[in-house]
Short mmCIF file of C-alpha atoms and ligand atoms in Angstrom, two decimals:
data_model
loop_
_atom_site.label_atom_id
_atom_site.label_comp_id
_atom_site.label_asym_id
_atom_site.label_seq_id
_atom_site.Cartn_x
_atom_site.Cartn_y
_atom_site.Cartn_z
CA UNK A 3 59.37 -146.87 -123.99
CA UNK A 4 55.66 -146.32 -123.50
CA UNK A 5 54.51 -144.70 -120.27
CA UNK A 6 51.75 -145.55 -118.31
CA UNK A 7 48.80 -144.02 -116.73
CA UNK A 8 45.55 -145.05 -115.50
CA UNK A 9 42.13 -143.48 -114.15
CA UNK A 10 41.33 -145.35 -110.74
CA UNK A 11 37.89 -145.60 -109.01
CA UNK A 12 35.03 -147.89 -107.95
CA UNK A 13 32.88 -148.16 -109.88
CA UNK A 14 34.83 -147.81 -112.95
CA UNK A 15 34.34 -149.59 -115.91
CA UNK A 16 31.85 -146.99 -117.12
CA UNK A 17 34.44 -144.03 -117.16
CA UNK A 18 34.66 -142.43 -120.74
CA UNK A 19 38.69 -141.17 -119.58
CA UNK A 20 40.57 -144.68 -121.57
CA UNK A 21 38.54 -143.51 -124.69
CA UNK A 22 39.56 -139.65 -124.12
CA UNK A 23 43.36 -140.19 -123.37
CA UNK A 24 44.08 -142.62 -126.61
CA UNK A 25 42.45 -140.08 -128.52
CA UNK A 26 44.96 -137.56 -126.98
CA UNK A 27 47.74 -139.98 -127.15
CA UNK A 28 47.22 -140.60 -131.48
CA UNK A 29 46.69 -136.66 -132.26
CA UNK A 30 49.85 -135.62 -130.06
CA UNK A 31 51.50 -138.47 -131.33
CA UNK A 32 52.39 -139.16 -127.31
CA UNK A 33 53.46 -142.91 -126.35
CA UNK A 34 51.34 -143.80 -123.62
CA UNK A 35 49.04 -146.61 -122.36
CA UNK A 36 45.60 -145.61 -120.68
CA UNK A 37 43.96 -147.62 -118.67
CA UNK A 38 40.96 -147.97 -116.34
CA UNK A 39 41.84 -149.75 -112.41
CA UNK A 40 38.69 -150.65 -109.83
CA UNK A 41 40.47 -150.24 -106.54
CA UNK A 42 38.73 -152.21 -103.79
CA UNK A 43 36.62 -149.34 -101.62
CA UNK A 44 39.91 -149.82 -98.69
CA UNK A 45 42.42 -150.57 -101.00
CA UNK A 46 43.22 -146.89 -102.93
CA UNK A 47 46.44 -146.37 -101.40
CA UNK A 48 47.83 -149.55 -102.03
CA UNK A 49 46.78 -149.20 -105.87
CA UNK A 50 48.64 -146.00 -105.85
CA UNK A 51 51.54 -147.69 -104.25
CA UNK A 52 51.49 -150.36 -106.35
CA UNK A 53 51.45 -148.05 -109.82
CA UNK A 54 54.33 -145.74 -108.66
CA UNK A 55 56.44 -149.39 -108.07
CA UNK A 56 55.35 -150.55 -111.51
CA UNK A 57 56.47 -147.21 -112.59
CA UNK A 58 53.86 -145.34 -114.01
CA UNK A 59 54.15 -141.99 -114.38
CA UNK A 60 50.39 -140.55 -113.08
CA UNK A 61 46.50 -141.12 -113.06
CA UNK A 62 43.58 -139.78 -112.77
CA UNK A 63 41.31 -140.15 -109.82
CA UNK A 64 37.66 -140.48 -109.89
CA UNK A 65 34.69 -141.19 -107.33
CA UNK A 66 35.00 -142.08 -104.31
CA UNK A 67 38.88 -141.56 -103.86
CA UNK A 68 39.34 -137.94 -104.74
CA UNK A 69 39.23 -136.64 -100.96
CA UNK A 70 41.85 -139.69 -99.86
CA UNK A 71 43.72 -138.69 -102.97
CA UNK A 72 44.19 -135.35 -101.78
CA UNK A 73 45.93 -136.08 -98.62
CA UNK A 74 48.62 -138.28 -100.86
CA UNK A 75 50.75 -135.48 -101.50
CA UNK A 76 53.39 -133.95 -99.18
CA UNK A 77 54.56 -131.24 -98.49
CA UNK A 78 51.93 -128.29 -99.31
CA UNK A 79 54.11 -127.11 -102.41
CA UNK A 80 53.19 -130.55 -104.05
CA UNK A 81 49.58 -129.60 -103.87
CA UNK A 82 47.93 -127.16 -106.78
CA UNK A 83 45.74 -124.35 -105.32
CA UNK A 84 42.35 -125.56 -106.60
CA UNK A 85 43.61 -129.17 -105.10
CA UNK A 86 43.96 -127.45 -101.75
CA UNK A 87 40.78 -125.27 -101.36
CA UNK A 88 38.52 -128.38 -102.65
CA UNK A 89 40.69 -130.59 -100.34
CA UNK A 90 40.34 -132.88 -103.46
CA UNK A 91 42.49 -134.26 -106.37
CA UNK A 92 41.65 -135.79 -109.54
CA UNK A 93 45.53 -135.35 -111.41
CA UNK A 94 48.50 -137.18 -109.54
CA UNK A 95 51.93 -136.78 -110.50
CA UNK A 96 54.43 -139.44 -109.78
CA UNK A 97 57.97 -137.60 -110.72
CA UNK A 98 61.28 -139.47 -111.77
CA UNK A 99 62.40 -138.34 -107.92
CA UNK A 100 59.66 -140.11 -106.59
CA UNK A 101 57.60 -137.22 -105.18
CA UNK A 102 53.81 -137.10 -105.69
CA UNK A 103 52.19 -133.99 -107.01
CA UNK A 104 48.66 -133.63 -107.26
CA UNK A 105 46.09 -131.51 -108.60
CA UNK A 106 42.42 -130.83 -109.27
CA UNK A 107 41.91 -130.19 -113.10
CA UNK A 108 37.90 -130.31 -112.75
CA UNK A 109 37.88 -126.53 -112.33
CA UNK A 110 40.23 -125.32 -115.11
CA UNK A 111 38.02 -127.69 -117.55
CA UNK A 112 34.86 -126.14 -116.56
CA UNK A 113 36.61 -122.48 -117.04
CA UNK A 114 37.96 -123.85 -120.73
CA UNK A 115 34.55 -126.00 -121.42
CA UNK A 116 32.27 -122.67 -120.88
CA UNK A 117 34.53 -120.11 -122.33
CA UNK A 118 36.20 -121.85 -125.88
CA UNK A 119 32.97 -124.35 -126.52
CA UNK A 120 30.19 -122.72 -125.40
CA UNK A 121 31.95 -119.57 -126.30
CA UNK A 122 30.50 -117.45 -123.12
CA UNK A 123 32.65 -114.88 -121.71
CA UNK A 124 32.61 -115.23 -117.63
CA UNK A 125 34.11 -111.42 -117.09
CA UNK A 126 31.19 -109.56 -114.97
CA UNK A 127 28.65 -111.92 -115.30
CA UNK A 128 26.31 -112.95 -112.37
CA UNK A 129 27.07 -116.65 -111.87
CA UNK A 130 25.21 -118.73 -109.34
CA UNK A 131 26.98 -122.12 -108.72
CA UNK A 132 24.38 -124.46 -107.28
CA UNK A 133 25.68 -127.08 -104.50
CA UNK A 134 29.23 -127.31 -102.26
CA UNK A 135 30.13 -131.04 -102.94
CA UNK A 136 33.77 -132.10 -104.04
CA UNK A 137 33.04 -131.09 -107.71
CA UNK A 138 32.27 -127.55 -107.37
CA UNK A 139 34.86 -126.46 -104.69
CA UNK A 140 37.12 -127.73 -107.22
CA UNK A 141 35.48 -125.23 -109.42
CA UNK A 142 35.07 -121.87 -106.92
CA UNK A 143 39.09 -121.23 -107.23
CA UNK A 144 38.79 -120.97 -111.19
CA UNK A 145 35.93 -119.15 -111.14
CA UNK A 146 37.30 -116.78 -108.57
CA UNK A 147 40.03 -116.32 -111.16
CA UNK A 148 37.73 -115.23 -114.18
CA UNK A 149 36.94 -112.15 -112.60
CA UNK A 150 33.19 -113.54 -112.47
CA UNK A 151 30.71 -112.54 -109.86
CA UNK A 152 30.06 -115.57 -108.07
CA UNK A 153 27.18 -116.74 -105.34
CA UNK A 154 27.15 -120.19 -104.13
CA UNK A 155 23.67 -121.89 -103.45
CA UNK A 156 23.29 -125.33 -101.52
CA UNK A 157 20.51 -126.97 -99.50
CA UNK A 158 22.23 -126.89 -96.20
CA UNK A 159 23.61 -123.20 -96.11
CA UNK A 160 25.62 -124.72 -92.88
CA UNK A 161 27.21 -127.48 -95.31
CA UNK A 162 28.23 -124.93 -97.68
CA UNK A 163 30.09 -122.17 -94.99
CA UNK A 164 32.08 -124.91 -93.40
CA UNK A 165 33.64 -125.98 -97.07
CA UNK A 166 33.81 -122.44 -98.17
CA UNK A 167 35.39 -121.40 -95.00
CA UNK A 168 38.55 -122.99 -96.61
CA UNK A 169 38.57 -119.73 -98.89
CA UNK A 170 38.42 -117.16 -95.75
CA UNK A 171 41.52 -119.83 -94.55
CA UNK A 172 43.35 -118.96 -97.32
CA UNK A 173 45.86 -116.33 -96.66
CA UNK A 174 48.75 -117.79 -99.00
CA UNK A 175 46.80 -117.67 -102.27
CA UNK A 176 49.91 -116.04 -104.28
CA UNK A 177 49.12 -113.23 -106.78
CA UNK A 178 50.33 -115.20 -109.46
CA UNK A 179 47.62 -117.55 -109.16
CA UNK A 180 45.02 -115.15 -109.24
CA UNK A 181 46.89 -112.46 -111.44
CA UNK A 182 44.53 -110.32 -113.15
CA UNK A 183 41.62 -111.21 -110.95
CA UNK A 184 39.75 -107.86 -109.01
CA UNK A 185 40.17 -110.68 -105.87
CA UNK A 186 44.28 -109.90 -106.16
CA UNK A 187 44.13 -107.40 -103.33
CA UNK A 188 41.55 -109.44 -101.57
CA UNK A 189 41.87 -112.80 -102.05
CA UNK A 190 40.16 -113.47 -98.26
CA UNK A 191 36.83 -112.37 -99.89
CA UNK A 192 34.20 -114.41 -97.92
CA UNK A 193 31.87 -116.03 -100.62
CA UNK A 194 28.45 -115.59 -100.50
CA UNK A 195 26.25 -118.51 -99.67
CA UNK A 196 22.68 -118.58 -99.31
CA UNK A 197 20.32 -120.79 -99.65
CA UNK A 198 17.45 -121.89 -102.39
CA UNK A 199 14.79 -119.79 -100.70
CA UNK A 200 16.75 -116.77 -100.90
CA UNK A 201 17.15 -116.68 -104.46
CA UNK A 202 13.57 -114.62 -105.25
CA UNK A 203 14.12 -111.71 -107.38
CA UNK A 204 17.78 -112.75 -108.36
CA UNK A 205 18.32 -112.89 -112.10
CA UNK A 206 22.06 -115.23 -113.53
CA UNK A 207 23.83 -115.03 -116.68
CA UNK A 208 25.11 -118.77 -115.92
CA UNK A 209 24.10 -121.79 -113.56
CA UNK A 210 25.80 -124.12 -112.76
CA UNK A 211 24.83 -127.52 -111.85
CA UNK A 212 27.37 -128.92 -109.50
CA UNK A 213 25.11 -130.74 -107.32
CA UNK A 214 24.42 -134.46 -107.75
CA UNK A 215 20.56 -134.15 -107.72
CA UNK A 216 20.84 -135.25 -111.43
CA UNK A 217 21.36 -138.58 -110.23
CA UNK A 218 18.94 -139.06 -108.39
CA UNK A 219 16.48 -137.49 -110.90
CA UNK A 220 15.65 -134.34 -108.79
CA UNK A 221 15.50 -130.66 -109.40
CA UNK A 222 16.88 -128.06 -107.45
CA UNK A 223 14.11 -125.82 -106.40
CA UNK A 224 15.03 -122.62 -108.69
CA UNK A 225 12.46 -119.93 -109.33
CA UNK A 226 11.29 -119.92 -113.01
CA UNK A 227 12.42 -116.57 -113.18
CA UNK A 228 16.14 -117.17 -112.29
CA UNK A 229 17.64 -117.05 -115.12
CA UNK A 230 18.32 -113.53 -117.32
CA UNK A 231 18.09 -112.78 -121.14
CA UNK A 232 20.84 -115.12 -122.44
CA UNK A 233 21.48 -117.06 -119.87
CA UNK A 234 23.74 -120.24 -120.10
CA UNK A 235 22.60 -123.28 -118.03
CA UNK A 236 25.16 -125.75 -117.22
CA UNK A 237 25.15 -129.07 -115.73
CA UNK A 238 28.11 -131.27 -115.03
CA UNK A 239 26.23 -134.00 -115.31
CA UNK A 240 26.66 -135.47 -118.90
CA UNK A 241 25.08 -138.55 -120.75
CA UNK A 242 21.42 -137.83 -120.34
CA UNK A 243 18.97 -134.77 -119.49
CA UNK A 244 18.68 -133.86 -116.14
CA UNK A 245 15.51 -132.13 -114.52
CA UNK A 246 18.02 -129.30 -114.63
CA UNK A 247 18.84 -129.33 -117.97
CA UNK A 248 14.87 -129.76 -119.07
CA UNK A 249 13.95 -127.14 -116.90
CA UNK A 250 16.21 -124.35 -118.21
CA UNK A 251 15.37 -125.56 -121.68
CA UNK A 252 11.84 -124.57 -120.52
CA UNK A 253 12.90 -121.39 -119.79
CA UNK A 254 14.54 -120.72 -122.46
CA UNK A 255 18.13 -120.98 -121.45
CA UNK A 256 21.43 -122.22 -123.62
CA UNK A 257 21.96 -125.60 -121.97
CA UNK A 258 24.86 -127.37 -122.04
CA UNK A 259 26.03 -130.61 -120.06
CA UNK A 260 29.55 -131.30 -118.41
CA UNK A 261 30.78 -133.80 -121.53
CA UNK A 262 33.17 -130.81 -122.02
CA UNK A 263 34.25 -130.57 -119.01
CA UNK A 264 34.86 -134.37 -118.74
CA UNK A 265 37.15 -133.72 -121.84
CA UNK A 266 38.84 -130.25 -121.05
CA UNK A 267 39.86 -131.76 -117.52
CA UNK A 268 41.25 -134.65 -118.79
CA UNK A 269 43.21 -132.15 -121.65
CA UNK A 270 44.62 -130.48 -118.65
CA UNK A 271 45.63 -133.57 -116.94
CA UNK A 272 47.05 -134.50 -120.32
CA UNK A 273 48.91 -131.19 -120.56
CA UNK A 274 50.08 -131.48 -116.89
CA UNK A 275 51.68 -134.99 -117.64
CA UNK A 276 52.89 -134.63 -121.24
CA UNK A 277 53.40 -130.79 -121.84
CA UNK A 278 51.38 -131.06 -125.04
CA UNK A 279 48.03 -129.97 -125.36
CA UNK A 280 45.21 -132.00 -127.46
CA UNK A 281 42.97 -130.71 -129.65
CA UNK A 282 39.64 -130.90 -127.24
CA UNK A 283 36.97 -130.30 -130.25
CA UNK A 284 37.44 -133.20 -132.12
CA UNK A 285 37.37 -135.53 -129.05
CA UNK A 286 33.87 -133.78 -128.03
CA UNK A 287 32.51 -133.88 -131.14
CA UNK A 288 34.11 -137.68 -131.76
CA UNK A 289 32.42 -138.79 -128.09
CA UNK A 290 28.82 -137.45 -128.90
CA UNK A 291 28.93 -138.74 -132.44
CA UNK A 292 29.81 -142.29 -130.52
CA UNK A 293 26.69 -141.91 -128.23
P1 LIG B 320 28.66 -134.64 -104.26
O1 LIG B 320 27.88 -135.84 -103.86
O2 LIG B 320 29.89 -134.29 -103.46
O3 LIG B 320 27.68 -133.35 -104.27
C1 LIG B 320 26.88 -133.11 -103.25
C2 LIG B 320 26.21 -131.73 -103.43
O4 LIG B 320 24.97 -131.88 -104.12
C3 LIG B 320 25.95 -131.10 -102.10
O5 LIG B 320 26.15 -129.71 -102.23
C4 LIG B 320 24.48 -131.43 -101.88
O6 LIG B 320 23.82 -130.52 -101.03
C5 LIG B 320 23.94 -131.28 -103.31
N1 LIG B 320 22.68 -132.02 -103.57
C6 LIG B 320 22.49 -133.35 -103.62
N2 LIG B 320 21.20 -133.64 -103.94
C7 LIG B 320 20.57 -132.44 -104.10
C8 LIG B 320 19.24 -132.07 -104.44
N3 LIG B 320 18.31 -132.98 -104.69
N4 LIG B 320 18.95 -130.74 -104.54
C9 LIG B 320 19.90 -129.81 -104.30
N5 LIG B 320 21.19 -130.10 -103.97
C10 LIG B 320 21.52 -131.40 -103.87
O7 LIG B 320 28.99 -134.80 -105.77
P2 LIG B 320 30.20 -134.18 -106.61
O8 LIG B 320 30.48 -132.80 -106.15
O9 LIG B 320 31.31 -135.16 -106.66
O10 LIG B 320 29.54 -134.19 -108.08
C11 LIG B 320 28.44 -133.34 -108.40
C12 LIG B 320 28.03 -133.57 -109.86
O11 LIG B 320 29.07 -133.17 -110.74
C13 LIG B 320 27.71 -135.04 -110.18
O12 LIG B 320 26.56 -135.06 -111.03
C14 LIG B 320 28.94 -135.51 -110.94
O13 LIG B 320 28.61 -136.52 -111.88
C15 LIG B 320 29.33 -134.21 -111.67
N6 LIG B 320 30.77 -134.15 -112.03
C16 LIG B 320 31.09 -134.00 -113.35
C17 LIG B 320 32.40 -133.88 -113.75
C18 LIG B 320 32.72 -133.70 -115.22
O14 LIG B 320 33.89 -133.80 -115.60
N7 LIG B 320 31.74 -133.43 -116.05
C19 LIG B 320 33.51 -133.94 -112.78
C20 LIG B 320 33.08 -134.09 -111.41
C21 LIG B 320 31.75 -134.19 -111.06
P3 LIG B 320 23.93 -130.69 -99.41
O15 LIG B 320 25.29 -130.20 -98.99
O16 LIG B 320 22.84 -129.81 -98.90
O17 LIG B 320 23.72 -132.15 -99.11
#
């Protein structure tokens, strides 16, 4: 019998994810349906309810409802580590016992995006991750976890401190999650947030874009000089160039935007639901062709 899943959000009919899981679904040879659901801004929960009656077996979660997707899942256990310090989900779970796990796969494709496509190896580089929104708390944890060194940049400093307090709130990060990482032994590590004026004089091997100033056309205001002798600039916006991306190109950065993320999050979901993991490249490389 097929399965079902869905991506739910509002708006939605733009979302790329129907496209990304088929492809999935015919390489892995997977029987699944894939489908894209506009829940009314106060309706999310009841969507949810009504999929888990109809008996599908997960979906994604896009803007706005990641934050009310979060607080779905009970008790703690049913709630991944990244899901918990960005207080947000994107994955849900519904098992054959009825329980609801959730997680936040945004971070983990970033991680797999910048290390297997872009082929950049995070270990002791200086990464600045630029803004403290929903989409790159879910990506601190991860980054934590590749042994990068990591300073957080937003607009309001303030903004930023209260969300990354979460991390300082953290005692019950197990080892296992962050085996391997120099943060093992000291895993309350405050981050470091400043803000764009302080950044003078600092030099990044990687920057990422995790604000939402791309779409609203703006530029975060960077010093030319930010970024150091190949230097990757990434943005997680994807589908056109962002003053971001045009201004690293400027200074003669790698630049690369979040399609791959897009992709390797969804993969993870995919993995998460399925066990199987699909072959990311060709589904890139199939998308931009298709643009
Ligand atoms: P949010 O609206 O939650 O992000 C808000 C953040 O952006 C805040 O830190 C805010 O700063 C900062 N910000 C907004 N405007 C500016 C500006 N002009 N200059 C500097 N900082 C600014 O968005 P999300 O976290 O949900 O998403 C962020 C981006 O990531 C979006 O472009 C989204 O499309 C993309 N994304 C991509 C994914 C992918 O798979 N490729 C997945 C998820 C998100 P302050 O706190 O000071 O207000």
């Amino acid at each position: 019998m097929t399965d079902k899943y869905a991506v739910i959000g509002n708006p939605i009919s733009h979302s790329k994810s129907p496209q990304i899981h088929q492809m999935f679904a015919e390489q892995t040879e997977q029987d699944i349906s894939y489908e894209a659901i506009l829940a009314p801004l106060n309706g999310f929960v009841a969507t949810i309810d009504r999929l888990r009656e109809e008996g599908y077996k997960g979906c994604s979660v896009t803007v706005p409802f990641k934050f009310e997707a979060y607080k779905l899942a009970t008790p703690k256990k049913n709630k991944s580590f990244p899901a918990r310090f960005a207080q947000s989900a994107n994955t849900l779970i519904f098992d054959v016992n009825k329980s609801l796990k959730i997680n936040n796969t945004d971070g983990d494709g970033l991680i797999r995006d910048i290390r297997k496509n872009w082929a950049f190896k995070l270990k002791g580089k200086r990464v600045l991750l630029m803004g403290a929104g929903g989409a790159a708390l879910g990506a601190f944890l991860p980054l934590i976890k590749s042994n990068a060194s990591i300073i957080v940049v937003n607009r309001s400093v303030e903004n930023a401190k209260i969300k990354t307090d979460n991390f300082v709130l953290f005692p019950d990060i197990p080892k296992s999650y962050l085996k391997k990482s120099k943060y093992t032994d000291n895993a309350k590590k405050e981050p470091q947030v400043i803000g764009y004026q302080s950044l003078l004089g600092h030099k990044f091997d990687l920057i990422i874009n995790a604000t939402s100033s791309g779409l609203s056309d703006e530029m975060p205001p960077l010093p030319p000089t930010i970024f150091a002798p190949n230097a990757l600039a990434y943005d997680m916006m994807y589908g056109r160039e962002t003053p971001f991306m045009k201004f690293a190109r400027d200074q003669g950065a790698q630049v690369a935007d979040g399609l791959g993320m897009l992709v390797e999050q969804a993969a993870e979901a995919f993995y998460l639901w399925r066990g199987v993991r699909p072959d990311t490249a060709a589904v890139i490389a199939a998308l931009r062709n298709s643009a």
